[in-house]
Amino acid sequence: MTGVSRRWFLGTIAVVIGLVCPVVAASAAERTITLPADDAYAALRDGPGAQITRNSCGSCHSTDYIVMQPRGDAKQWQAVVTKMVNVYKAPISEMDAKTIVEYLASAYGPAQ
């Protein structure tokens, strides 16, 4: 490549980059995603620990996943919460995990 053709090529590349980059950056900045609200059936039942459960579990998945689970006692819910913490690395403290298990066992226990 001669000096003139190299300068032309580099100049052309610079112009293309100068034109494309602002367009790409502008289109990326304008994009937003609005998630639909959970279905009403997925609303957690009221009770002690409902808000902690909603905040802790809902940060990773919809409450649909909670209400559709088979009903179980504290042992079953403890296994689910333990799996979420150990396998999926849910950022839940031991104290919150205990509250969540107690809430789920009372609100979504076998007799519910």
PDB file of C-alpha atoms in Angstrom:
ATOM      1  CA  MET A   1       0.000   0.000   0.000  1.00  0.00           C
ATOM      2  CA  THR A   2       1.385   3.359  -0.939  1.00  0.00           C
ATOM      3  CA  GLY A   3       1.460   6.284   1.445  1.00  0.00           C
ATOM      4  CA  VAL A   4      -1.480   7.987  -0.297  1.00  0.00           C
ATOM      5  CA  SER A   5      -3.689   4.882  -0.396  1.00  0.00           C
ATOM      6  CA  ARG A   6      -2.827   4.049   3.226  1.00  0.00           C
ATOM      7  CA  ARG A   7      -3.812   7.562   4.361  1.00  0.00           C
ATOM      8  CA  TRP A   8      -7.027   7.337   2.302  1.00  0.00           C
ATOM      9  CA  PHE A   9      -7.824   3.933   3.803  1.00  0.00           C
ATOM     10  CA  LEU A  10      -7.149   5.050   7.382  1.00  0.00           C
ATOM     11  CA  GLY A  11      -9.086   8.259   6.801  1.00  0.00           C
ATOM     12  CA  THR A  12     -12.042   6.294   5.425  1.00  0.00           C
ATOM     13  CA  ILE A  13     -11.971   3.946   8.425  1.00  0.00           C
ATOM     14  CA  ALA A  14     -11.882   6.914  10.794  1.00  0.00           C
ATOM     15  CA  VAL A  15     -14.904   8.474   9.076  1.00  0.00           C
ATOM     16  CA  VAL A  16     -16.862   5.204   9.203  1.00  0.00           C
ATOM     17  CA  ILE A  17     -16.051   4.718  12.894  1.00  0.00           C
ATOM     18  CA  GLY A  18     -16.927   8.337  13.579  1.00  0.00           C
ATOM     19  CA  LEU A  19     -20.321   7.865  11.929  1.00  0.00           C
ATOM     20  CA  VAL A  20     -21.179   4.418  13.283  1.00  0.00           C
ATOM     21  CA  CYS A  21     -20.094   4.685  16.939  1.00  0.00           C
ATOM     22  CA  PRO A  22     -22.391   7.572  17.917  1.00  0.00           C
ATOM     23  CA  VAL A  23     -25.364   5.824  16.286  1.00  0.00           C
ATOM     24  CA  VAL A  24     -24.646   2.563  18.085  1.00  0.00           C
ATOM     25  CA  ALA A  25     -24.098   4.346  21.406  1.00  0.00           C
ATOM     26  CA  ALA A  26     -27.303   6.375  21.019  1.00  0.00           C
ATOM     27  CA  SER A  27     -29.416   3.338  20.171  1.00  0.00           C
ATOM     28  CA  ALA A  28     -28.006   1.402  23.136  1.00  0.00           C
ATOM     29  CA  ALA A  29     -28.740   4.271  25.505  1.00  0.00           C
ATOM     30  CA  GLU A  30     -32.360   4.493  24.360  1.00  0.00           C
ATOM     31  CA  ARG A  31     -33.247   0.841  24.974  1.00  0.00           C
ATOM     32  CA  THR A  32     -35.261  -0.071  28.015  1.00  0.00           C
ATOM     33  CA  ILE A  33     -37.027  -3.221  29.065  1.00  0.00           C
ATOM     34  CA  THR A  34     -40.263  -3.100  31.003  1.00  0.00           C
ATOM     35  CA  LEU A  35     -41.173  -6.390  32.618  1.00  0.00           C
ATOM     36  CA  PRO A  36     -44.814  -7.310  33.010  1.00  0.00           C
ATOM     37  CA  ALA A  37     -46.264  -7.439  36.513  1.00  0.00           C
ATOM     38  CA  ASP A  38     -46.631 -10.814  38.184  1.00  0.00           C
ATOM     39  CA  ASP A  39     -50.001 -12.465  37.868  1.00  0.00           C
ATOM     40  CA  ALA A  40     -52.254 -11.934  40.874  1.00  0.00           C
ATOM     41  CA  TYR A  41     -52.155 -15.658  41.685  1.00  0.00           C
ATOM     42  CA  ALA A  42     -48.416 -15.292  42.340  1.00  0.00           C
ATOM     43  CA  ALA A  43     -48.862 -12.703  45.094  1.00  0.00           C
ATOM     44  CA  LEU A  44     -47.451 -14.085  48.312  1.00  0.00           C
ATOM     45  CA  ARG A  45     -49.862 -14.554  51.178  1.00  0.00           C
ATOM     46  CA  ASP A  46     -49.609 -12.034  53.977  1.00  0.00           C
ATOM     47  CA  GLY A  47     -47.839 -13.066  57.128  1.00  0.00           C
ATOM     48  CA  PRO A  48     -44.699 -12.618  59.170  1.00  0.00           C
ATOM     49  CA  GLY A  49     -41.735 -12.950  56.829  1.00  0.00           C
ATOM     50  CA  ALA A  50     -43.672 -12.294  53.604  1.00  0.00           C
ATOM     51  CA  GLN A  51     -41.776  -9.102  52.803  1.00  0.00           C
ATOM     52  CA  ILE A  52     -38.349 -10.637  53.457  1.00  0.00           C
ATOM     53  CA  THR A  53     -39.339 -13.607  51.303  1.00  0.00           C
ATOM     54  CA  ARG A  54     -40.625 -11.337  48.529  1.00  0.00           C
ATOM     55  CA  ASN A  55     -37.463  -9.219  48.571  1.00  0.00           C
ATOM     56  CA  SER A  56     -34.949 -12.055  48.940  1.00  0.00           C
ATOM     57  CA  CYS A  57     -36.494 -14.576  46.574  1.00  0.00           C
ATOM     58  CA  GLY A  58     -37.939 -12.042  44.148  1.00  0.00           C
ATOM     59  CA  SER A  59     -34.524 -10.587  43.430  1.00  0.00           C
ATOM     60  CA  CYS A  60     -33.716 -13.725  41.409  1.00  0.00           C
ATOM     61  CA  HIS A  61     -37.056 -15.056  40.213  1.00  0.00           C
ATOM     62  CA  SER A  62     -40.750 -14.360  40.098  1.00  0.00           C
ATOM     63  CA  THR A  63     -42.948 -15.251  43.037  1.00  0.00           C
ATOM     64  CA  ASP A  64     -44.680 -17.633  40.603  1.00  0.00           C
ATOM     65  CA  TYR A  65     -41.907 -20.105  41.412  1.00  0.00           C
ATOM     66  CA  ILE A  66     -42.804 -19.998  45.086  1.00  0.00           C
ATOM     67  CA  VAL A  67     -46.569 -20.381  44.890  1.00  0.00           C
ATOM     68  CA  MET A  68     -46.392 -23.185  42.293  1.00  0.00           C
ATOM     69  CA  GLN A  69     -44.152 -25.376  44.455  1.00  0.00           C
ATOM     70  CA  PRO A  70     -45.640 -28.458  46.115  1.00  0.00           C
ATOM     71  CA  ARG A  71     -46.756 -27.646  49.649  1.00  0.00           C
ATOM     72  CA  GLY A  72     -44.315 -28.790  52.271  1.00  0.00           C
ATOM     73  CA  ASP A  73     -43.289 -28.605  55.867  1.00  0.00           C
ATOM     74  CA  ALA A  74     -40.326 -26.666  57.264  1.00  0.00           C
ATOM     75  CA  LYS A  75     -37.932 -29.494  56.340  1.00  0.00           C
ATOM     76  CA  GLN A  76     -38.973 -29.378  52.689  1.00  0.00           C
ATOM     77  CA  TRP A  77     -38.779 -25.568  52.524  1.00  0.00           C
ATOM     78  CA  GLN A  78     -35.411 -25.632  54.296  1.00  0.00           C
ATOM     79  CA  ALA A  79     -34.101 -27.887  51.515  1.00  0.00           C
ATOM     80  CA  VAL A  80     -35.379 -25.462  48.867  1.00  0.00           C
ATOM     81  CA  VAL A  81     -33.854 -22.396  50.559  1.00  0.00           C
ATOM     82  CA  THR A  82     -30.569 -24.236  51.159  1.00  0.00           C
ATOM     83  CA  LYS A  83     -30.435 -25.172  47.464  1.00  0.00           C
ATOM     84  CA  MET A  84     -31.045 -21.558  46.462  1.00  0.00           C
ATOM     85  CA  VAL A  85     -28.199 -20.367  48.687  1.00  0.00           C
ATOM     86  CA  ASN A  86     -25.672 -23.151  48.025  1.00  0.00           C
ATOM     87  CA  VAL A  87     -26.340 -24.001  44.382  1.00  0.00           C
ATOM     88  CA  TYR A  88     -27.644 -20.738  42.934  1.00  0.00           C
ATOM     89  CA  LYS A  89     -25.669 -18.464  45.291  1.00  0.00           C
ATOM     90  CA  ALA A  90     -28.714 -16.496  46.456  1.00  0.00           C
ATOM     91  CA  PRO A  91     -27.438 -13.685  48.702  1.00  0.00           C
ATOM     92  CA  ILE A  92     -29.536 -14.604  51.748  1.00  0.00           C
ATOM     93  CA  SER A  93     -28.242 -14.338  55.314  1.00  0.00           C
ATOM     94  CA  GLU A  94     -28.777 -17.206  57.742  1.00  0.00           C
ATOM     95  CA  MET A  95     -31.246 -15.111  59.729  1.00  0.00           C
ATOM     96  CA  ASP A  96     -33.267 -14.237  56.617  1.00  0.00           C
ATOM     97  CA  ALA A  97     -33.147 -17.866  55.451  1.00  0.00           C
ATOM     98  CA  LYS A  98     -34.658 -18.938  58.777  1.00  0.00           C
ATOM     99  CA  THR A  99     -37.395 -16.292  58.442  1.00  0.00           C
ATOM    100  CA  ILE A 100     -38.109 -17.386  54.869  1.00  0.00           C
ATOM    101  CA  VAL A 101     -38.373 -21.056  55.827  1.00  0.00           C
ATOM    102  CA  GLU A 102     -40.715 -20.238  58.721  1.00  0.00           C
ATOM    103  CA  TYR A 103     -42.867 -18.064  56.469  1.00  0.00           C
ATOM    104  CA  LEU A 104     -43.058 -20.616  53.666  1.00  0.00           C
ATOM    105  CA  ALA A 105     -43.844 -23.481  56.050  1.00  0.00           C
ATOM    106  CA  SER A 106     -46.682 -21.508  57.614  1.00  0.00           C
ATOM    107  CA  ALA A 107     -48.085 -19.881  54.443  1.00  0.00           C
ATOM    108  CA  TYR A 108     -47.441 -22.759  52.038  1.00  0.00           C
ATOM    109  CA  GLY A 109     -47.326 -25.764  54.333  1.00  0.00           C
ATOM    110  CA  PRO A 110     -48.981 -29.129  53.739  1.00  0.00           C
ATOM    111  CA  ALA A 111     -52.299 -28.093  55.312  1.00  0.00           C
ATOM    112  CA  GLN A 112     -52.584 -24.925  53.221  1.00  0.00           C
TER     113      GLN A 112
END
